Short mmCIF file of C-alpha atoms in Angstrom, two decimals:
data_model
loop_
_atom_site.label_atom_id
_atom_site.label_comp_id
_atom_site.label_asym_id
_atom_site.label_seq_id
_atom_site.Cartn_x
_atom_site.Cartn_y
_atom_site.Cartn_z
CA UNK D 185 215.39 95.42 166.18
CA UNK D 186 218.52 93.94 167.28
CA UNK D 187 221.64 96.36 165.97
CA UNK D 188 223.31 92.98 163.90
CA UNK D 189 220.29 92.28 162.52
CA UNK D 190 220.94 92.93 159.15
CA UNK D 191 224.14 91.22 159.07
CA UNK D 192 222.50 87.92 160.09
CA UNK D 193 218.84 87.96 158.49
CA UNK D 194 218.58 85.15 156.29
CA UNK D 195 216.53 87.20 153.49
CA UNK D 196 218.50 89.57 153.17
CA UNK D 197 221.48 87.27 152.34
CA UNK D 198 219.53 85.18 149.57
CA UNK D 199 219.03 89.11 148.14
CA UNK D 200 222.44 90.31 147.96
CA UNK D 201 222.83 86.70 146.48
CA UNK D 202 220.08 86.66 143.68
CA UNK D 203 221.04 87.37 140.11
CA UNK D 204 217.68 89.68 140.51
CA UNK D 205 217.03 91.62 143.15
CA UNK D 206 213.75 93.65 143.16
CA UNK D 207 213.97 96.97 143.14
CA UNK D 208 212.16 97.83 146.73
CA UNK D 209 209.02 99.79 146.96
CA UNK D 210 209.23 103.06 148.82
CA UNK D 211 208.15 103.45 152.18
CA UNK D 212 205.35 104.74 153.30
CA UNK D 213 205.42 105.86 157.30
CA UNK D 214 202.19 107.14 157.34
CA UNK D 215 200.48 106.22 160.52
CA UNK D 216 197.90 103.81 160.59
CA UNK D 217 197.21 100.15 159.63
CA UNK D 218 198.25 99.59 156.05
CA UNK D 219 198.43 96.32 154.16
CA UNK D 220 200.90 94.69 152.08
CA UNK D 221 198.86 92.28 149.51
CA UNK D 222 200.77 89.38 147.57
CA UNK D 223 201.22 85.75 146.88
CA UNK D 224 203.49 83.51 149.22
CA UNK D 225 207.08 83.44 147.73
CA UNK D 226 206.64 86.69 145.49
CA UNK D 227 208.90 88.29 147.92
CA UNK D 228 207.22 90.13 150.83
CA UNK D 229 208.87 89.18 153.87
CA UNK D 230 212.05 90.62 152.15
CA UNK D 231 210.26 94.04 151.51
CA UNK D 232 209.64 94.01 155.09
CA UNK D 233 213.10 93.59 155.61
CA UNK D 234 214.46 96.38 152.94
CA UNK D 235 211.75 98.65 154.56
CA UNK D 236 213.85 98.05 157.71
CA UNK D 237 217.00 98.84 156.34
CA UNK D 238 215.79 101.86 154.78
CA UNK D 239 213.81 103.08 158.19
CA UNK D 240 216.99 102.78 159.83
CA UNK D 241 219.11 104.97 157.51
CA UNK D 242 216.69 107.37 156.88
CA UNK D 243 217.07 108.31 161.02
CA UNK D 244 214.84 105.63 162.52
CA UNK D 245 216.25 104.10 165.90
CA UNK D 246 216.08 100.35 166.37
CA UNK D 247 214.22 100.34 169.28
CA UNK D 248 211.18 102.42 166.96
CA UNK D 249 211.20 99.63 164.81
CA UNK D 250 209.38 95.98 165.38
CA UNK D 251 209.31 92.93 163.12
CA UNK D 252 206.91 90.06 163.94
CA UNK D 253 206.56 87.15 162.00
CA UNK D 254 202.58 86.10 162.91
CA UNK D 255 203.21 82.73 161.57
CA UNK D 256 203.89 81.76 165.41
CA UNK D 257 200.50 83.18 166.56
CA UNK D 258 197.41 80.57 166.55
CA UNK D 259 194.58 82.98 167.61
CA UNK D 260 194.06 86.79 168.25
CA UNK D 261 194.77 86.45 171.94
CA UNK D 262 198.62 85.46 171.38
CA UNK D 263 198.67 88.16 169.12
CA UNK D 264 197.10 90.36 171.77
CA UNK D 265 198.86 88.93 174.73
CA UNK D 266 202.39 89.51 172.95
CA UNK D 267 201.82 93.16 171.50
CA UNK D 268 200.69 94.23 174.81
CA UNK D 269 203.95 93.26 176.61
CA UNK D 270 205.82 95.55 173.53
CA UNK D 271 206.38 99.27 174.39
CA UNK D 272 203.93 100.33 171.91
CA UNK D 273 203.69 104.15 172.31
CA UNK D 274 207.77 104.05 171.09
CA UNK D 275 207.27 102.74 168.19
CA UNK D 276 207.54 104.35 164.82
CA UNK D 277 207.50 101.21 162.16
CA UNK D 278 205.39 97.85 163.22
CA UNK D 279 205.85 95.58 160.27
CA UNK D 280 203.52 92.06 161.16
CA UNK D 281 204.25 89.24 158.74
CA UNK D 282 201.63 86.89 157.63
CA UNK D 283 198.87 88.10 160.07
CA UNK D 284 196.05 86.24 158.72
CA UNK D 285 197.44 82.96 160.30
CA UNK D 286 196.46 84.14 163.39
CA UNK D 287 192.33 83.38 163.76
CA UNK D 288 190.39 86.35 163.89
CA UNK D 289 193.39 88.44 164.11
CA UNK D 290 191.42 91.96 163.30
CA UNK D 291 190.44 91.52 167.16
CA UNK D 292 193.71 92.13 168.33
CA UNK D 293 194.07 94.78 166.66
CA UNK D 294 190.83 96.50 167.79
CA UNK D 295 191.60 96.68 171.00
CA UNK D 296 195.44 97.52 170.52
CA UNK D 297 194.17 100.64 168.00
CA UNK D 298 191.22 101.76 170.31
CA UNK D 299 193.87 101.87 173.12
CA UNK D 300 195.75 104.69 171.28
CA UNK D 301 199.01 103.10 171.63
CA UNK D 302 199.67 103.16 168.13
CA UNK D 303 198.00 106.36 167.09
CA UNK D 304 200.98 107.40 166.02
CA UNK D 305 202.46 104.28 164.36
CA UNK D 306 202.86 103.27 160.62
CA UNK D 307 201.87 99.69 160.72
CA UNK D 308 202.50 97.41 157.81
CA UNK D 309 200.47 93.95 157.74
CA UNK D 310 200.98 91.37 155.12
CA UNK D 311 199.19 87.77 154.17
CA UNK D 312 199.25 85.56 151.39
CA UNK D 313 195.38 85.44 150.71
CA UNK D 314 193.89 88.89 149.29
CA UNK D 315 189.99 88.14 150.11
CA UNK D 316 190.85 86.96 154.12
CA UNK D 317 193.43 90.27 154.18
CA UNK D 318 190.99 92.87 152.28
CA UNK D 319 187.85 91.30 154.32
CA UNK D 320 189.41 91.32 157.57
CA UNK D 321 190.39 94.60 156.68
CA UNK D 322 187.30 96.51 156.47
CA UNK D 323 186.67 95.27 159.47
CA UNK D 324 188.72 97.97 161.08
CA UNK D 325 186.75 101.14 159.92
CA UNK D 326 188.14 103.89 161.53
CA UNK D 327 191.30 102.08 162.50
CA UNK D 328 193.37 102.11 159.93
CA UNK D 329 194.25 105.66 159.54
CA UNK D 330 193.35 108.89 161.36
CA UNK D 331 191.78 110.61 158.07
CA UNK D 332 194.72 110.12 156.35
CA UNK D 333 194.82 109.42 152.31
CA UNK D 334 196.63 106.00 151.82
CA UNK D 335 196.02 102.66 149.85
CA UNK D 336 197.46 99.18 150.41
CA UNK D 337 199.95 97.76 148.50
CA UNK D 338 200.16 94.65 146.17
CA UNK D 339 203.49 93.40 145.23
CA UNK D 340 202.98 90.96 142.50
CA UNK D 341 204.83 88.90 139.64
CA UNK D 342 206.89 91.79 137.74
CA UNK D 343 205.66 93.00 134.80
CA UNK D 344 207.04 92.60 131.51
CA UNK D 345 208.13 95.97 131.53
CA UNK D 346 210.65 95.00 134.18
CA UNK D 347 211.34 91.71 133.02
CA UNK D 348 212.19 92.81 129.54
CA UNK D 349 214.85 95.77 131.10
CA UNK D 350 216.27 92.84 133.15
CA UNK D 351 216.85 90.26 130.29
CA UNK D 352 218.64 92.74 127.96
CA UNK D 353 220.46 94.11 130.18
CA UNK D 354 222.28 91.01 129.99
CA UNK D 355 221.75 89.41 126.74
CA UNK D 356 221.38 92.68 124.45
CA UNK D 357 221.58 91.14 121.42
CA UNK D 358 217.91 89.60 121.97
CA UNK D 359 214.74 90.42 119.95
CA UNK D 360 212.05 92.26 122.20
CA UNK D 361 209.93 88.93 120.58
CA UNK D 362 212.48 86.59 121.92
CA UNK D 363 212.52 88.37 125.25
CA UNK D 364 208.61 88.02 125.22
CA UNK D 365 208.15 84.30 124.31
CA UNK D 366 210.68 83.35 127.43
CA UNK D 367 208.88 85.74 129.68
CA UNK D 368 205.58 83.97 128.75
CA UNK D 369 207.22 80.84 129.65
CA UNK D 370 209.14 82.20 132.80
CA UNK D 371 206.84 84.65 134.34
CA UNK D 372 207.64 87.23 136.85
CA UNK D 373 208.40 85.54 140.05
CA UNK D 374 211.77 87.12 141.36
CA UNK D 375 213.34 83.62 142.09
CA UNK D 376 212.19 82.31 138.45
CA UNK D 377 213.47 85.67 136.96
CA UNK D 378 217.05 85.23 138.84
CA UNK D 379 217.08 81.23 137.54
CA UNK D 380 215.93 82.56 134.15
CA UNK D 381 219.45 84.52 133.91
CA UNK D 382 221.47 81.24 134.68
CA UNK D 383 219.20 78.56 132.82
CA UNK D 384 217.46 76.79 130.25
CA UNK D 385 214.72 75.40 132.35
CA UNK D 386 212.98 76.00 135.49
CA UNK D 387 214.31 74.07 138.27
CA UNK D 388 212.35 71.38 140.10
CA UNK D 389 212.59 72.94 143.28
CA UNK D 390 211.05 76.03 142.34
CA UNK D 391 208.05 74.68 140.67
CA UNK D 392 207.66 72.47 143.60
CA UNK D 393 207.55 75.66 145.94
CA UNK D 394 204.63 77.62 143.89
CA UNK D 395 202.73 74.10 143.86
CA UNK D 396 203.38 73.65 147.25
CA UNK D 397 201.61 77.13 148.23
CA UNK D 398 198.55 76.64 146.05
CA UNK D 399 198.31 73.20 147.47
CA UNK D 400 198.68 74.50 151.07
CA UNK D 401 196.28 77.42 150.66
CA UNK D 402 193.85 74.57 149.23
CA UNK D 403 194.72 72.67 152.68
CA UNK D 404 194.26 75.88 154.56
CA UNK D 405 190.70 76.12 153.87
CA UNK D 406 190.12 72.12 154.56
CA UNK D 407 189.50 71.57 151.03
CA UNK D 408 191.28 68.51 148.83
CA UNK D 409 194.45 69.51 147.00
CA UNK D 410 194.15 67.52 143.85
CA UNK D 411 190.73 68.52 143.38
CA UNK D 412 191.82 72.59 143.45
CA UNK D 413 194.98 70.89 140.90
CA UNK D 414 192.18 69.41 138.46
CA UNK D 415 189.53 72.75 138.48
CA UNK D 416 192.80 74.56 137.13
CA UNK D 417 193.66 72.05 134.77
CA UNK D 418 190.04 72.11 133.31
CA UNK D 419 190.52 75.93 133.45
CA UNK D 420 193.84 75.27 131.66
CA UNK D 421 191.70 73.34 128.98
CA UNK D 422 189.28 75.87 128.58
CA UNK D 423 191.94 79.24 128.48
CA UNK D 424 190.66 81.53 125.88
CA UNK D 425 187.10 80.63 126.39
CA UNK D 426 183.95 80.80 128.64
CA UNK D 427 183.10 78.42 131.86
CA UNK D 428 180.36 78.83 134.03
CA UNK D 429 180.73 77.22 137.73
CA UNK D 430 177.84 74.35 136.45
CA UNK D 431 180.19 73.35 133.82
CA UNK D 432 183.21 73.27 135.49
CA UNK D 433 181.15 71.30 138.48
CA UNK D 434 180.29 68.49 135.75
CA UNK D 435 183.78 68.25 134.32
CA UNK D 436 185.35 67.70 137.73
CA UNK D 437 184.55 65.45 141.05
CA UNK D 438 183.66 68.93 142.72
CA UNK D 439 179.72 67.19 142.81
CA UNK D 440 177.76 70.58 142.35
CA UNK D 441 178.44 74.56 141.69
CA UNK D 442 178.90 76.09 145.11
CA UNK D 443 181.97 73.78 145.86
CA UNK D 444 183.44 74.94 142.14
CA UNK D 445 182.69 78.65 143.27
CA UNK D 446 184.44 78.13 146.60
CA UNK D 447 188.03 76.16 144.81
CA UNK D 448 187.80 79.10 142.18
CA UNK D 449 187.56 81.76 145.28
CA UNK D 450 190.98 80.10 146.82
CA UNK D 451 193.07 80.04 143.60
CA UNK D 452 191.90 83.68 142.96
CA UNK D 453 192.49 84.09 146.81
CA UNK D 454 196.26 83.16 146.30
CA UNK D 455 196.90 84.61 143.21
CA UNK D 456 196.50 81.55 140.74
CA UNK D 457 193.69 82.48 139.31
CA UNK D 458 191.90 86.09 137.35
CA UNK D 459 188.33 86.09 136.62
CA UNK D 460 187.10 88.13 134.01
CA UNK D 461 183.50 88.91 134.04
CA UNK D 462 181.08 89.96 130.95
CA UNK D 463 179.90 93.90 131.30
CA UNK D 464 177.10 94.63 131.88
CA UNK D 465 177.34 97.99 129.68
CA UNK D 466 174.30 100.05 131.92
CA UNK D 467 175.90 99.19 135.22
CA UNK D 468 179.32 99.17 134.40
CA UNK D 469 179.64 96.19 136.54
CA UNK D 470 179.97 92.81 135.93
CA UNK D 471 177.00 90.19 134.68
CA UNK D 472 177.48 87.70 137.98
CA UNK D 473 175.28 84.88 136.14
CA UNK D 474 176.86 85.18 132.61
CA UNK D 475 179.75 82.66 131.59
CA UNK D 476 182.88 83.78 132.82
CA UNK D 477 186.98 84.01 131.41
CA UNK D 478 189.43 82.74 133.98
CA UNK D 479 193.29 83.33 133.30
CA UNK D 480 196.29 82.55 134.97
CA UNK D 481 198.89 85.09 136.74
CA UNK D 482 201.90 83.04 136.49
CA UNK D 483 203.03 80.38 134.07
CA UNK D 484 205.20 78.32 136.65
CA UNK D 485 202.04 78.24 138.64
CA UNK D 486 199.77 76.69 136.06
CA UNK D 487 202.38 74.37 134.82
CA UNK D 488 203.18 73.15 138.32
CA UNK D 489 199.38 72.39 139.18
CA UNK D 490 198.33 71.11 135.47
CA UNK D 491 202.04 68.67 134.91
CA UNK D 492 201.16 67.63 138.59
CA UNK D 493 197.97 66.47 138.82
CA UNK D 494 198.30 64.37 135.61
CA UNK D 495 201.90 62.65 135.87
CA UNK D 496 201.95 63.02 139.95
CA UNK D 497 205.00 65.20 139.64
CA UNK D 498 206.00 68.81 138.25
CA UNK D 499 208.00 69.09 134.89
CA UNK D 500 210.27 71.37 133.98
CA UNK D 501 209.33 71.93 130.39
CA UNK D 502 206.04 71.21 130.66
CA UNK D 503 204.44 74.75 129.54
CA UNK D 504 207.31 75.09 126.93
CA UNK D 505 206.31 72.07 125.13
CA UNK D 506 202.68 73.10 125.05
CA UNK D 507 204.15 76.20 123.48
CA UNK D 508 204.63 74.85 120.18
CA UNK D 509 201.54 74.55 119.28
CA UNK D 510 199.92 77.60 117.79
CA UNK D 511 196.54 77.27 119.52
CA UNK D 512 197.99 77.01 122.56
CA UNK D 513 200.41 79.93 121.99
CA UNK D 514 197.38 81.99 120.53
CA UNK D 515 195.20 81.65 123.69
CA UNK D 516 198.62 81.78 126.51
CA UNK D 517 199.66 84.82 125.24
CA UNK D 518 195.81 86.18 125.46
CA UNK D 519 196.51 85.04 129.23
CA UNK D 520 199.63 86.98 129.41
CA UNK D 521 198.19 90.28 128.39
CA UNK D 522 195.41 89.38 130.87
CA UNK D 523 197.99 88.78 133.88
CA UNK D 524 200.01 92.37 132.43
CA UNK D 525 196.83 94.48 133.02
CA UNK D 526 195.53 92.72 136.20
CA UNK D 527 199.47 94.17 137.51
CA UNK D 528 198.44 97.53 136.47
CA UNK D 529 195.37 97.47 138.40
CA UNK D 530 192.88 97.18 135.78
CA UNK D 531 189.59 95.78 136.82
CA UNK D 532 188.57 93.67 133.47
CA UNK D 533 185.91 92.37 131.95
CA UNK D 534 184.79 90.85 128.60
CA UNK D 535 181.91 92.53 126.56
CA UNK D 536 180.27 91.86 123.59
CA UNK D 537 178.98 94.16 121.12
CA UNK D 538 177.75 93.67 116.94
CA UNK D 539 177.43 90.50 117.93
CA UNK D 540 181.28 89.65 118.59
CA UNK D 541 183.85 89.74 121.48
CA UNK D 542 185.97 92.06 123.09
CA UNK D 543 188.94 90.17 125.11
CA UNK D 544 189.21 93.52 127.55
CA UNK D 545 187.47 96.15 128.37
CA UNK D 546 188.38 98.56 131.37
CA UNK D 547 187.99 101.98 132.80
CA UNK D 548 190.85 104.61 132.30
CA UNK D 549 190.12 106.37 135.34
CA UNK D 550 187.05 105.42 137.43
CA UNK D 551 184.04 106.99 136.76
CA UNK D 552 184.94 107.54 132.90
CA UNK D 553 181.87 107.13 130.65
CA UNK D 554 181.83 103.92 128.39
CA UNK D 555 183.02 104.96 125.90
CA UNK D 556 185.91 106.23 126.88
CA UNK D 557 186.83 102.49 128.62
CA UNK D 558 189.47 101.09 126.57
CA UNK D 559 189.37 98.02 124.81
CA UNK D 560 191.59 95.18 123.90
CA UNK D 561 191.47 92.49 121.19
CA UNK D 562 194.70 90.09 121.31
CA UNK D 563 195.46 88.48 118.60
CA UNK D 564 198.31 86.48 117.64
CA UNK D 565 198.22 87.22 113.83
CA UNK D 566 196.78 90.40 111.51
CA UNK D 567 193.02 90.07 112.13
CA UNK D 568 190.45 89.84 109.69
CA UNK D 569 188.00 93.57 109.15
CA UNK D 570 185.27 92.23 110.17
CA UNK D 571 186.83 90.71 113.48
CA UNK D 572 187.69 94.60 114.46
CA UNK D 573 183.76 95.24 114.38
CA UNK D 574 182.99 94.66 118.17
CA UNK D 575 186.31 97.77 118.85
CA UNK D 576 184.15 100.27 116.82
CA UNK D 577 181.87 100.72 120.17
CA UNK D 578 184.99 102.04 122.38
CA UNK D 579 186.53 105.35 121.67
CA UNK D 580 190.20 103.80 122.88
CA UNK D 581 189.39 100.26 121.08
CA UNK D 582 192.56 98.72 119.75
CA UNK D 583 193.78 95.51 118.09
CA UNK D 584 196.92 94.19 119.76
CA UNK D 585 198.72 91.74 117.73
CA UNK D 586 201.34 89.52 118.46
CA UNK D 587 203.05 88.46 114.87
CA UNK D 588 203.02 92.18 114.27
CA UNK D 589 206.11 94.32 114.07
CA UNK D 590 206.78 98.19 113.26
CA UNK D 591 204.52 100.78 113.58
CA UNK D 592 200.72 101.14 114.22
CA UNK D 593 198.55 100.90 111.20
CA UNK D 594 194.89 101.91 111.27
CA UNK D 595 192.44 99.21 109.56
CA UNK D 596 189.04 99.56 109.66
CA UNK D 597 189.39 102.67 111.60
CA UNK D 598 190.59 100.02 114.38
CA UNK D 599 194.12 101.33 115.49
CA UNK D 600 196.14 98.25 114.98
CA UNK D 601 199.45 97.70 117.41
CA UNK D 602 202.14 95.50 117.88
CA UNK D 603 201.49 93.73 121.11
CA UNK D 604 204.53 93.46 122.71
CA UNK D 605 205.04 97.16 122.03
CA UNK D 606 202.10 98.03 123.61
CA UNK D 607 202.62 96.32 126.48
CA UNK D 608 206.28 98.27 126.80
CA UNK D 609 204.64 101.30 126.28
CA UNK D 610 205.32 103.57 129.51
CA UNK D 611 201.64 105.54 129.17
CA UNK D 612 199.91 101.96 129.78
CA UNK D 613 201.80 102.15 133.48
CA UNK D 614 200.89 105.70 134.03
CA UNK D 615 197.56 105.23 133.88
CA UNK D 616 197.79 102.35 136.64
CA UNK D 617 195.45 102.70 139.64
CA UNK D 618 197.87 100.14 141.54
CA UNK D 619 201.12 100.91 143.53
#
């Protein structure tokens, strides 16, 4: 690294300008090939960058660390051809942005780890796309890590944790159910929360960016744009309740299932989409020929691809004026809770039981017997008994209820919450499996 680089790196700037800046994840120099998981724009090239700062105070030299953006790479062999000419063995921090842009890139990196010239490296890869970065990943067994204990990283949309602390630390006067409804309408996108302290409406241009990557991702994989727009916006239509691809194939130009399966792979690919499977209670796994639930991880993202492919254009306000209806409201803020516990880590699925739904159910820790999972019912008003029946199966069921304030109340032997309590709660973030 040059020594002015920090003075004249253009992310680092737009940081120190932000009316949010990200706290920055701690470092981990362990050596061995580790990845950085996360959608374009959510802010990873500038972790890369605070990593470097940090590096360098904690005693690194610059000439042990290396940036690389991979962006400039077409295949594996420029990748190759330029690491080879770097003074590998010197190195202490590699940090390789974007490295899935390079074709077949895990062959580069085969030969550069058999070599031993960074046995004793931390490397830090990032891309945009989590099934072409975790696939390409296992393709390094053995590679990534001389025995060592470590897990990738995802850094994704903040949670509302975070976004709540942020909010009243400026307005303090705010309800915690004021500070919910705007982060439901907001999200958790660091540029959206920094515009969200300054104004009324999301700006143009950054709706325009978060279409732009979903719509580039879509180009990536030589697939049509406005057909990955109009699967989300039937997704959109159906939030709350079941799809199956053959449905969602009928209801759009997609033609048959496999092409549905393979424009719901990208937008879960780049972080558009979660799919929520039903359990299969004797497995533990999920039923991969049962309907499925699809929700959204951001609402700029939704209401940038939905306001888009029906007016041509993005709007503003588009998701806040669908918010006054109280359908919509009911079935977004099931969504939200959805995107809150994908964050942590969870691995979700739906399940039914007594003949009715549970919204969530998930393991605790892995390996925990079934009933033990916890399980989730959102509601967005006090829920009728006999809609608690399906909780009674799970040990750690629980009703979490939007209109409700003050403490829990048991009903039906159902503990009943106050959802956005719950989802401050700090024991829901201890039990995270994720970073």
């Amino acid at each position: 690294m040059d020594v002015h680089w920090e003075s004249e790196d253009p992310h680092l700037r737009r940081y120190g300008a932000a009316a949010y800046q990200r706290p920055s994840l701690s470092l981990d120099l362990t050596p061995g090939i580790h990845i950085l998981l996360g959608p374009r724009r959510i802010g990873k090239t500038t972790q890369f960058k605070l990593w470097i700062r940090n590096a360098l105070k904690q005693g690194l030299a610059h000439h042990q660390v290396l940036y690389l953006d991979a962006e400039r790479f077409e295949t594996w062999k420029d990748l190759l051809n330029t690491l080879e000419r770097l003074p590998l063995k010197e190195l202490k921090l590699i940090l390789l942005d974007e490295v899935t842009a390079a074709k077949d890139w895990t062959r580069a990196f085969k030969i550069i780890a058999d070599s031993g010239a960074i046995e004793n490296t931390c490397v830090w890869l990032t891309g945009s796309n989590a099934f072409d970065l975790k696939n390409a990943g296992e393709k390094l067994p053995g590679r990534r890590g001389r025995g060592m204990v470590f897990r990738d990283l995802e850094l994704l949309p903040i949670s509302f944790r975070e976004f709540h602390k942020v909010i009243l630390g400026k307005e303090p006067h705010l309800t915690d159910r004021a500070v919910f409804d705007r982060f439901c309408l907001w999200g958790g996108y660091p540029m959206a929360v920094s515009e969200c302290l300054t104004r009324a409406t999301p700006s143009v241009d950054i709706l325009q960016e978060l279409l732009d990557v979903v719509l580039g991702e879509t180009n990536r994989h030589h697939r049509s744009p406005r057909l990955s727009a109009a699967v989300a916006e039937r997704l959109w239509l159906q939030l709350g309740g079941r799809s199956s691809y053959h449905s969602l194939a009928r209801a759009t130009d997609a033609g048959s299932h496999p092409i549905v399966r393979q424009y719901i792979e990208i937008l879960e690919g780049c972080y558009t989409l979660i799919q929520v499977e039903r359990l299969n209670s004797k497995t533990k796994t999920g039923m991969l020929k049962k309907e499925k639930k699809f929700y959204f991880f951001d609402p700029l993202v939704i209401g940038a691809l939905v306001s888009w492919v029906r007016t041509g254009a993005v709007q503003p306000n588009w998701l806040g004026e669908q918010w006054a209806s109280q359908v919509i409201q009911g079935h977004w803020i099931e969504n939200v809770v959805a995107a809150e516990l994908r964050k942590l880590g969870k691995t979700l699925f739906y399940d039914e039981q007594h003949g009715g739904e549970v919204d969530f159910v998930f393991p605790v820790t892995p390996g925990d017997d079934l009933k033990n999972w916890r399980a989730v019912e959102v509601k967005r008003s006090l829920p009728a008994l006999a809609e608690l029946g399906p909780l009674r199966a799970y040990r750690e069921g629980e009703a979490w209820v939007y209109a409700k304030e003050g403490k829990d109340e048991i009903l039906g032997g159902i503990r009943v919450r106050s959802l956005i309590s719950a989802l401050l709660e700090p024991s829901l973030l201890q039990e995270s499996s994720n970073a």
